[in-house]
Coordinates of N, CA and C in Angstrom, one line a residue:
Chain B
S1 N 161.9 54.6 147.3 CA 161.8 55.9 147.9 C 161.2 55.9 149.3
A2 N 161.3 56.9 150.0 CA 160.8 57.0 151.4 C 160.1 58.3 151.6
V3 N 159.0 58.3 152.3 CA 158.3 59.5 152.6 C 158.4 59.7 154.1
I4 N 158.8 60.9 154.5 CA 159.1 61.2 155.9 C 158.2 62.3 156.3
S5 N 157.5 62.1 157.4 CA 156.6 63.1 158.0 C 157.3 63.7 159.2
Q6 N 157.6 65.0 159.1 CA 158.3 65.6 160.2 C 157.4 66.7 160.8
K7 N 157.4 66.7 162.2 CA 156.6 67.8 162.8 C 157.2 68.2 164.1
P8 N 157.0 69.4 164.6 CA 156.2 70.4 163.9 C 157.0 71.0 162.7
S9 N 156.2 71.7 161.9 CA 156.9 72.3 160.7 C 157.6 73.6 161.2
R10 N 157.1 74.3 162.2 CA 157.7 75.5 162.7 C 157.3 75.7 164.1
D11 N 158.1 76.4 164.9 CA 157.7 76.7 166.3 C 158.5 77.9 166.7
I12 N 157.9 78.7 167.6 CA 158.6 79.8 168.2 C 158.6 79.5 169.7
C13 N 159.8 79.4 170.3 CA 160.0 79.0 171.7 C 160.7 80.0 172.5
Q14 N 160.4 79.9 173.8 CA 161.1 80.8 174.7 C 162.5 80.2 175.1
R15 N 163.4 81.1 175.3 CA 164.7 80.6 175.7 C 164.6 79.8 177.0
G16 N 165.4 78.8 177.1 CA 165.4 78.0 178.3 C 164.5 76.8 178.3
T17 N 163.6 76.7 177.3 CA 162.7 75.6 177.1 C 163.3 74.6 176.2
S18 N 162.6 73.5 176.0 CA 163.0 72.4 175.1 C 161.9 72.2 174.1
L19 N 162.3 71.7 172.9 CA 161.4 71.3 171.8 C 161.8 69.9 171.3
T20 N 160.8 69.1 171.2 CA 161.0 67.8 170.6 C 160.4 67.7 169.2
I21 N 161.3 67.3 168.2 CA 160.9 67.2 166.8 C 160.7 65.7 166.5
Q22 N 159.7 65.4 165.8 CA 159.4 64.0 165.5 C 159.5 63.7 164.0
C23 N 160.0 62.5 163.7 CA 160.1 62.1 162.3 C 159.6 60.7 162.1
Q24 N 158.6 60.5 161.2 CA 158.0 59.2 161.0 C 158.3 58.9 159.5
V25 N 158.9 57.7 159.3 CA 159.2 57.2 157.9 C 158.2 56.1 157.5
D26 N 157.9 56.1 156.3 CA 156.8 55.1 155.8 C 157.4 53.7 155.5
S27 N 158.7 53.5 155.9 CA 159.3 52.2 155.7 C 160.4 52.1 156.8
Q28 N 160.8 50.8 157.0 CA 161.8 50.6 158.0 C 163.2 50.9 157.4
V29 N 163.9 51.7 158.2 CA 165.3 52.1 157.8 C 166.2 51.9 159.0
T30 N 167.4 51.5 158.7 CA 168.4 51.3 159.7 C 168.9 52.6 160.4
M31 N 169.3 53.5 159.5 CA 169.8 54.8 160.0 C 168.9 55.9 159.7
M32 N 168.8 56.8 160.7 CA 168.2 58.1 160.4 C 169.2 59.2 160.8
F33 N 169.2 60.3 160.1 CA 170.1 61.3 160.3 C 169.4 62.6 160.6
W34 N 170.0 63.3 161.6 CA 169.5 64.7 161.9 C 170.5 65.7 161.6
Y35 N 170.0 66.7 160.8 CA 170.8 67.9 160.4 C 170.3 69.2 161.0
R36 N 171.2 70.1 161.1 CA 170.8 71.5 161.4 C 171.2 72.4 160.3
Q37 N 170.4 73.3 159.9 CA 170.7 74.3 158.9 C 170.5 75.7 159.5
Q38 N 171.6 76.3 159.8 CA 171.5 77.7 160.4 C 171.1 78.7 159.2
P39 N 170.6 79.8 159.6 CA 170.1 80.7 158.6 C 171.1 81.0 157.5
G40 N 170.7 80.8 156.2 CA 171.6 81.0 155.1 C 172.8 80.1 154.9
Q41 N 172.8 79.0 155.7 CA 173.9 78.1 155.7 C 173.6 76.8 155.1
S42 N 174.6 75.9 155.0 CA 174.3 74.6 154.5 C 173.9 73.7 155.6
L43 N 173.8 72.4 155.3 CA 173.3 71.4 156.3 C 174.6 70.9 157.1
T44 N 174.4 70.8 158.4 CA 175.4 70.2 159.2 C 174.9 69.0 160.0
L45 N 175.5 67.9 159.9 CA 175.0 66.7 160.6 C 175.2 66.8 162.1
I46 N 174.1 66.6 162.8 CA 174.1 66.6 164.2 C 174.5 65.2 164.7
A47 N 173.7 64.2 164.3 CA 173.9 62.8 164.8 C 173.2 61.8 163.9
T48 N 173.7 60.6 164.0 CA 173.1 59.5 163.3 C 172.4 58.6 164.4
A49 N 171.1 58.3 164.1 CA 170.3 57.6 165.0 C 170.1 56.1 164.5
N50 N 170.5 55.2 165.3 CA 170.3 53.8 165.0 C 169.4 53.2 165.9
Q51 N 168.5 52.3 165.5 CA 167.6 51.6 166.3 C 168.3 50.7 167.3
G52 N 168.0 50.8 168.6 CA 168.5 49.9 169.6 C 169.9 50.3 170.1
S53 N 170.4 51.4 169.7 CA 171.7 51.8 170.3 C 171.7 53.3 170.4
E54 N 172.7 53.8 171.1 CA 172.9 55.2 171.3 C 173.2 55.9 170.0
A55 N 172.7 57.1 169.9 CA 173.0 57.9 168.6 C 174.5 58.3 168.6
T56 N 175.0 58.4 167.4 CA 176.4 58.8 167.2 C 176.4 60.3 166.9
Y57 N 177.0 61.1 167.7 CA 177.0 62.6 167.6 C 178.3 63.0 166.9
E58 N 178.1 64.1 166.1 CA 179.2 64.7 165.4 C 179.9 65.7 166.3
S59 N 181.1 66.0 165.9 CA 181.9 67.0 166.7 C 181.1 68.3 166.9
G60 N 181.1 68.7 168.1 CA 180.4 70.0 168.4 C 178.9 69.8 168.8
F61 N 178.4 68.6 168.8 CA 177.1 68.3 169.3 C 177.1 67.2 170.4
V62 N 176.4 67.5 171.4 CA 176.4 66.6 172.6 C 175.0 66.1 172.9
I63 N 174.9 64.9 173.5 CA 173.7 64.3 173.8 C 172.8 65.1 174.8
D64 N 173.5 65.8 175.8 CA 172.7 66.6 176.7 C 171.9 67.7 176.1
K65 N 172.5 68.2 175.0 CA 171.8 69.4 174.3 C 170.9 68.8 173.3
F66 N 171.2 67.7 172.6 CA 170.4 67.2 171.5 C 170.1 65.7 171.8
P67 N 169.3 65.4 172.8 CA 169.0 64.0 173.0 C 168.1 63.4 171.9
I68 N 168.4 62.2 171.5 CA 167.7 61.6 170.3 C 167.1 60.3 170.8
S69 N 165.9 60.0 170.4 CA 165.4 58.7 170.6 C 165.2 58.0 169.3
R70 N 165.3 56.6 169.3 CA 165.0 55.8 168.1 C 164.4 54.5 168.6
P71 N 163.1 54.6 168.9 CA 162.4 53.4 169.6 C 162.2 52.3 168.6
N72 N 162.1 52.6 167.3 CA 161.8 51.5 166.3 C 162.4 51.9 165.0
L73 N 162.2 51.1 163.9 CA 162.9 51.3 162.7 C 162.1 52.4 161.8
T74 N 161.1 53.0 162.3 CA 160.3 53.9 161.5 C 160.2 55.3 162.1
F75 N 160.8 55.5 163.3 CA 160.5 56.7 164.1 C 161.7 57.2 164.8
S76 N 161.8 58.5 164.9 CA 162.9 59.1 165.7 C 162.5 60.4 166.2
T77 N 163.0 60.9 167.3 CA 162.8 62.2 167.8 C 164.2 62.9 168.1
L78 N 164.2 64.2 167.9 CA 165.3 65.0 168.3 C 164.8 66.1 169.2
T79 N 165.4 66.2 170.4 CA 165.0 67.3 171.3 C 166.1 68.3 171.3
V80 N 165.7 69.6 171.2 CA 166.7 70.7 171.4 C 166.4 71.2 172.8
S81 N 167.4 71.1 173.7 CA 167.2 71.3 175.1 C 167.7 72.7 175.5
N82 N 167.1 73.3 176.5 CA 167.6 74.5 177.1 C 168.0 75.5 176.0
M83 N 167.0 75.8 175.2 CA 167.3 76.6 174.0 C 167.7 78.0 174.2
S84 N 168.5 78.5 173.3 CA 169.0 79.9 173.3 C 168.7 80.4 171.9
P85 N 168.8 81.7 171.7 CA 168.5 82.2 170.3 C 169.5 81.6 169.2
E86 N 170.7 81.2 169.7 CA 171.6 80.6 168.7 C 171.1 79.3 168.2
D87 N 170.1 78.7 168.8 CA 169.6 77.4 168.3 C 168.5 77.6 167.2
S88 N 168.2 78.9 166.9 CA 167.3 79.2 165.9 C 167.9 78.7 164.5
S89 N 167.2 77.7 164.0 CA 167.7 77.0 162.7 C 166.5 76.2 162.1
I90 N 166.8 75.6 161.0 CA 165.9 74.6 160.5 C 166.6 73.3 160.8
Y91 N 165.8 72.4 161.4 CA 166.2 71.0 161.7 C 165.6 70.0 160.8
L92 N 166.4 69.1 160.2 CA 165.9 68.2 159.2 C 166.3 66.8 159.6
C93 N 165.3 65.9 159.4 CA 165.7 64.5 159.5 C 165.8 63.9 158.1
S94 N 166.5 62.9 158.0 CA 166.8 62.3 156.7 C 167.1 60.8 156.8
V95 N 166.8 60.1 155.7 CA 167.1 58.7 155.6 C 167.8 58.5 154.3
G96 N 168.5 57.4 154.1 CA 169.1 57.0 152.9 C 170.5 57.7 152.7
G97 N 170.9 57.8 151.5 CA 172.2 58.4 151.2 C 173.3 57.4 151.2
Q98 N 173.0 56.1 151.6 CA 174.0 55.1 151.4 C 173.3 53.8 151.0
G99 N 174.0 52.9 150.4 CA 173.4 51.6 150.0 C 172.5 51.9 148.8
V100 N 171.4 51.1 148.8 CA 170.4 51.2 147.8 C 169.0 51.6 148.4
P101 N 168.4 52.7 148.0 CA 168.8 53.7 147.0 C 169.9 54.6 147.6
M102 N 170.7 55.2 146.7 CA 171.8 56.0 147.2 C 171.3 57.4 147.5
E103 N 170.1 57.8 147.0 CA 169.7 59.2 147.3 C 169.1 59.3 148.7
A104 N 169.2 60.5 149.3 CA 168.7 60.7 150.6 C 167.3 61.3 150.5
F105 N 166.5 61.0 151.5 CA 165.1 61.6 151.5 C 165.0 62.4 152.8
F106 N 164.3 63.5 152.7 CA 164.2 64.4 153.8 C 162.8 64.7 154.2
G107 N 162.7 64.9 155.5 CA 161.4 65.5 156.0 C 161.3 67.0 155.6
Q108 N 160.2 67.6 155.8 CA 160.0 68.9 155.4 C 160.7 70.0 156.2
G109 N 161.3 69.5 157.3 CA 162.1 70.5 158.1 C 161.2 71.1 159.2
T110 N 161.9 71.5 160.3 CA 161.3 72.2 161.4 C 162.0 73.5 161.5
R111 N 161.3 74.6 161.3 CA 161.9 75.9 161.4 C 161.7 76.4 162.9
L112 N 162.8 76.5 163.6 CA 162.7 76.8 165.0 C 163.2 78.3 165.2
T113 N 162.5 79.0 165.9 CA 162.9 80.4 166.3 C 162.8 80.5 167.8
V114 N 163.9 80.8 168.4 CA 164.0 81.0 169.9 C 164.1 82.4 170.2
V115 N 163.2 82.9 171.1 CA 163.1 84.3 171.4 C 163.4 84.5 172.9
Chain X
S1 N 187.1 69.8 157.8 CA 185.7 69.6 157.4 C 185.6 69.0 156.0
Q2 N 184.6 68.1 155.9 CA 184.4 67.5 154.6 C 183.5 68.3 153.7
Q3 N 182.9 69.3 154.2 CA 181.9 70.1 153.5 C 182.5 70.6 152.2
G4 N 181.7 70.5 151.2 CA 182.2 71.1 149.9 C 181.9 72.5 149.7
E5 N 182.5 73.1 148.8 CA 182.4 74.5 148.5 C 181.6 74.6 147.1
E6 N 180.7 75.6 147.1 CA 180.0 75.8 145.9 C 180.1 77.2 145.4
D7 N 180.1 77.4 144.2 CA 180.1 78.8 143.6 C 179.3 78.8 142.4
P8 N 178.6 79.9 142.1 CA 178.6 81.1 143.0 C 177.7 80.8 144.2
Q9 N 177.8 81.7 145.2 CA 176.9 81.6 146.4 C 175.5 82.0 146.0
A10 N 175.4 82.9 145.0 CA 174.1 83.4 144.6 C 174.2 83.7 143.1
L11 N 173.1 83.4 142.4 CA 173.1 83.5 140.9 C 171.7 84.0 140.5
S12 N 171.7 85.1 139.7 CA 170.4 85.6 139.3 C 170.4 85.7 137.8
I13 N 169.4 85.1 137.2 CA 169.4 85.0 135.7 C 167.9 85.3 135.2
Q14 N 167.8 85.5 133.9 CA 166.5 85.7 133.3 C 166.0 84.4 132.9
E15 N 164.6 84.3 132.9 CA 164.0 83.0 132.5 C 164.4 82.7 131.1
G16 N 164.7 81.4 130.8 CA 165.1 81.0 129.5 C 166.6 80.8 129.4
E17 N 167.4 81.5 130.3 CA 168.8 81.4 130.3 C 169.2 80.1 131.0
N18 N 170.5 79.7 130.8 CA 171.1 78.6 131.5 C 171.7 79.0 132.8
A19 N 171.7 78.1 133.7 CA 172.3 78.4 135.0 C 173.4 77.3 135.3
T20 N 174.6 77.7 135.6 CA 175.6 76.8 136.0 C 176.1 77.0 137.4
M21 N 176.2 75.9 138.1 CA 176.7 75.9 139.5 C 177.8 74.9 139.6
N22 N 178.8 75.3 140.4 CA 180.0 74.5 140.6 C 180.1 74.0 142.0
C23 N 180.7 72.8 142.2 CA 180.9 72.3 143.5 C 182.3 71.7 143.5
S24 N 183.0 72.0 144.6 CA 184.3 71.3 144.8 C 184.3 70.6 146.2
Y25 N 184.9 69.4 146.2 CA 184.9 68.6 147.4 C 186.3 68.2 147.8
K26 N 186.5 67.5 148.9 CA 187.8 67.3 149.4 C 188.3 65.9 149.5
T27 N 187.4 64.9 149.6 CA 187.8 63.6 149.8 C 187.4 62.7 148.7
S28 N 187.9 61.4 148.7 CA 187.5 60.4 147.7 C 186.0 60.1 147.9
I29 N 185.3 59.9 146.8 CA 183.9 59.7 146.9 C 183.4 58.5 146.2
N30 N 182.2 58.0 146.6 CA 181.5 57.0 145.8 C 180.6 57.6 144.8
N31 N 180.0 58.7 145.2 CA 179.1 59.3 144.2 C 178.9 60.8 144.7
L32 N 178.4 61.6 143.8 CA 178.1 63.0 144.1 C 176.6 63.2 143.7
Q33 N 175.9 63.9 144.6 CA 174.5 64.1 144.3 C 174.2 65.6 144.4
W34 N 173.2 66.0 143.7 CA 172.7 67.4 143.7 C 171.2 67.4 144.3
Y35 N 171.0 68.4 145.2 CA 169.7 68.5 145.8 C 169.2 69.9 145.6
R36 N 167.9 70.0 145.7 CA 167.3 71.3 145.6 C 166.5 71.6 146.9
Q37 N 166.5 72.8 147.3 CA 165.7 73.2 148.5 C 164.9 74.5 148.3
N38 N 163.6 74.4 148.4 CA 162.8 75.5 148.3 C 162.6 76.2 149.6
S39 N 162.9 77.5 149.7 CA 162.5 78.3 150.9 C 162.7 77.6 152.2
G40 N 163.9 77.0 152.4 CA 164.2 76.5 153.7 C 163.4 75.2 154.1
R41 N 162.8 74.6 153.1 CA 162.1 73.3 153.4 C 163.0 72.1 153.2
G42 N 162.4 70.9 153.1 CA 163.2 69.7 153.0 C 163.9 69.7 151.6
L43 N 165.0 69.0 151.6 CA 165.7 68.9 150.3 C 165.1 67.8 149.4
V44 N 165.2 68.0 148.1 CA 164.7 67.0 147.2 C 165.9 66.6 146.3
H45 N 166.0 65.3 146.1 CA 167.1 64.8 145.3 C 166.8 65.1 143.8
L46 N 167.9 65.6 143.1 CA 167.8 65.9 141.7 C 168.4 64.8 140.8
I47 N 169.7 64.5 141.1 CA 170.5 63.7 140.2 C 171.7 63.2 141.0
L48 N 172.1 62.0 140.6 CA 173.3 61.3 141.2 C 174.2 60.9 140.1
I49 N 175.5 61.2 140.3 CA 176.5 60.8 139.4 C 177.6 59.9 140.2
R50 N 177.9 58.8 139.6 CA 178.8 57.9 140.3 C 180.3 58.3 140.0
S51 N 181.2 57.9 140.8 CA 182.6 58.3 140.7 C 183.2 57.9 139.4
N52 N 182.6 56.8 138.8 CA 183.2 56.4 137.5 C 182.5 56.9 136.3
E53 N 181.6 57.9 136.5 CA 180.9 58.6 135.4 C 181.4 60.0 135.3
R54 N 181.3 60.5 134.1 CA 181.9 61.8 133.8 C 180.7 62.8 133.5
E55 N 179.6 62.3 133.0 CA 178.5 63.2 132.7 C 177.2 62.5 132.8
K56 N 176.2 63.2 133.2 CA 174.9 62.6 133.3 C 173.8 63.6 133.0
H57 N 172.7 63.2 132.4 CA 171.6 64.1 132.0 C 170.3 63.6 132.6
S58 N 169.5 64.5 133.0 CA 168.2 64.2 133.4 C 167.3 65.4 133.1
G59 N 166.5 65.3 132.1 CA 165.6 66.4 131.6 C 166.5 67.6 131.3
R60 N 166.2 68.7 132.0 CA 166.9 69.9 131.7 C 168.2 70.0 132.6
L61 N 168.5 69.0 133.3 CA 169.7 69.0 134.1 C 170.9 68.2 133.5
R62 N 172.0 68.8 133.6 CA 173.3 68.1 133.1 C 174.3 68.3 134.2
V63 N 174.8 67.1 134.6 CA 175.9 67.1 135.7 C 177.1 66.6 135.1
T64 N 178.2 67.2 135.5 CA 179.6 66.7 135.1 C 180.3 66.4 136.4
L65 N 181.3 65.5 136.3 CA 182.1 65.2 137.5 C 183.5 65.0 137.0
D66 N 184.5 65.7 137.6 CA 185.9 65.5 137.4 C 186.6 65.1 138.7
T67 N 186.8 63.8 138.8 CA 187.3 63.3 140.1 C 188.8 63.7 140.3
S68 N 189.5 64.0 139.2 CA 190.9 64.4 139.3 C 191.0 65.8 139.9
K69 N 190.0 66.6 139.6 CA 189.9 68.0 140.2 C 189.0 68.1 141.4
K70 N 188.4 67.0 141.7 CA 187.4 66.9 142.8 C 186.4 68.1 142.6
S71 N 185.7 68.1 141.5 CA 184.8 69.1 141.2 C 183.6 68.6 140.4
S72 N 182.5 69.2 140.5 CA 181.3 68.9 139.7 C 180.6 70.2 139.3
S73 N 179.8 70.1 138.3 CA 179.0 71.2 137.9 C 177.6 70.7 137.6
L74 N 176.6 71.6 137.9 CA 175.2 71.4 137.6 C 174.8 72.5 136.6
L75 N 174.3 72.0 135.5 CA 173.8 73.0 134.5 C 172.3 72.8 134.4
I76 N 171.5 73.9 134.5 CA 170.1 73.8 134.3 C 169.8 74.6 133.0
T77 N 169.3 74.0 132.0 CA 169.1 74.7 130.8 C 167.6 75.2 130.7
A78 N 167.5 76.3 129.9 CA 166.2 76.9 129.7 C 165.4 77.1 131.0
S79 N 166.1 77.9 131.9 CA 165.6 78.0 133.3 C 164.1 78.6 133.3
R80 N 163.4 78.3 134.4 CA 162.1 78.7 134.6 C 162.0 79.4 135.9
A81 N 161.0 80.3 136.1 CA 160.9 80.9 137.4 C 160.7 79.9 138.5
A82 N 160.1 78.8 138.2 CA 159.9 77.7 139.2 C 161.2 77.0 139.7
D83 N 162.3 77.3 138.9 CA 163.6 76.8 139.3 C 164.3 77.6 140.4
T84 N 163.7 78.7 140.8 CA 164.2 79.5 141.9 C 164.2 78.7 143.2
A85 N 165.4 78.5 143.7 CA 165.6 77.6 144.9 C 167.1 77.7 145.3
S86 N 167.5 77.0 146.3 CA 168.9 76.8 146.7 C 169.3 75.4 146.2
Y87 N 170.5 75.3 145.7 CA 170.9 74.0 145.2 C 172.2 73.6 145.9
F88 N 172.2 72.3 146.3 CA 173.4 71.8 147.1 C 173.9 70.6 146.5
C89 N 175.3 70.5 146.4 CA 175.9 69.2 146.1 C 176.1 68.5 147.4
A90 N 176.2 67.2 147.3 CA 176.4 66.3 148.5 C 177.3 65.1 148.1
T91 N 178.2 64.8 148.9 CA 179.0 63.7 148.6 C 179.0 62.7 149.8
R92 N 179.2 61.5 149.5 CA 179.4 60.4 150.5 C 180.8 59.8 150.3
S93 N 181.6 60.0 151.3 CA 183.0 59.5 151.2 C 183.0 58.0 151.4
T94 N 184.0 57.4 150.9 CA 184.1 55.9 151.0 C 184.1 55.6 152.5
G95 N 183.3 54.7 152.9 CA 183.2 54.2 154.3 C 182.3 55.1 155.2
A96 N 181.8 56.2 154.7 CA 180.9 57.0 155.5 C 179.5 56.6 155.3
N97 N 178.7 56.9 156.3 CA 177.3 56.5 156.2 C 176.4 57.7 155.8
N98 N 176.9 58.9 156.1 CA 176.0 60.1 155.8 C 176.6 60.9 154.6
L99 N 175.8 61.8 154.2 CA 176.2 62.7 153.1 C 176.7 64.0 153.7
F100 N 177.7 64.6 153.0 CA 178.2 65.9 153.4 C 177.8 66.9 152.3
F101 N 177.2 68.0 152.8 CA 176.6 69.0 151.8 C 177.5 70.1 151.6
G102 N 177.5 70.6 150.4 CA 178.2 71.8 150.0 C 177.5 73.1 150.6
T103 N 178.1 74.2 150.3 CA 177.7 75.5 150.9 C 176.4 76.0 150.2
G104 N 176.1 75.5 149.0 CA 174.9 75.9 148.3 C 175.0 77.1 147.4
T105 N 174.2 77.0 146.4 CA 174.0 78.2 145.5 C 172.6 78.6 145.5
R106 N 172.3 79.9 145.7 CA 171.0 80.4 145.8 C 170.7 80.9 144.4
L107 N 169.8 80.2 143.7 CA 169.4 80.6 142.3 C 168.1 81.4 142.3
T108 N 168.1 82.5 141.6 CA 166.9 83.3 141.4 C 166.7 83.4 139.9
V109 N 165.6 82.9 139.4 CA 165.2 83.1 138.0 C 164.1 84.1 137.8
I110 N 164.4 85.1 137.1 CA 163.5 86.3 137.0 C 162.6 86.1 135.8
P111 N 161.3 86.2 136.0 CA 160.4 85.9 134.9 C 160.5 87.0 133.8

């Protein structure tokens, strides 16, 4: 299993500003995943963060808007840049889901409200 | 999109009743998993069923998988108020690294 500490748990931000979300894992993992969950919706993968290389972004998400850092095998950050009210969502980091163990583990999520 | 569809979108039952949620997906999979989410928090893994399995049990949970129909169901027996949450199915396609999540079922168990 893996324990993920994600912070902040929630924030209210002004439009045009940026917020950086941090995830710390209690073990070394190759891949970390960042998801967005818009109000009442399912999870959508933003990007996959690998240590030592550029993150891989899914269609509809770009590095300028969601820059990701992965400085080591236990830590990653996601920045939501130049925020607008449409960015109001829950952001979740995750590890696992492939290999052994097959189940994924999630941080507690960051509930972002942009005003 | 590889996202699965779940139904119903919302389900409200009395405590003690059984709750059944269904999930359909689109691609070939290695396994299908069910997760629970309380009040917009992080997801918690409930159960995993491999593509060569048809049924699996864990406590009050029963999962079935029909790969020919690309569908799965989650049954929660003898529901409790504490089961109130959103439930998501998730699949990992062959060769993919990440999970794709279904649209979710919001379950409310009334005491």
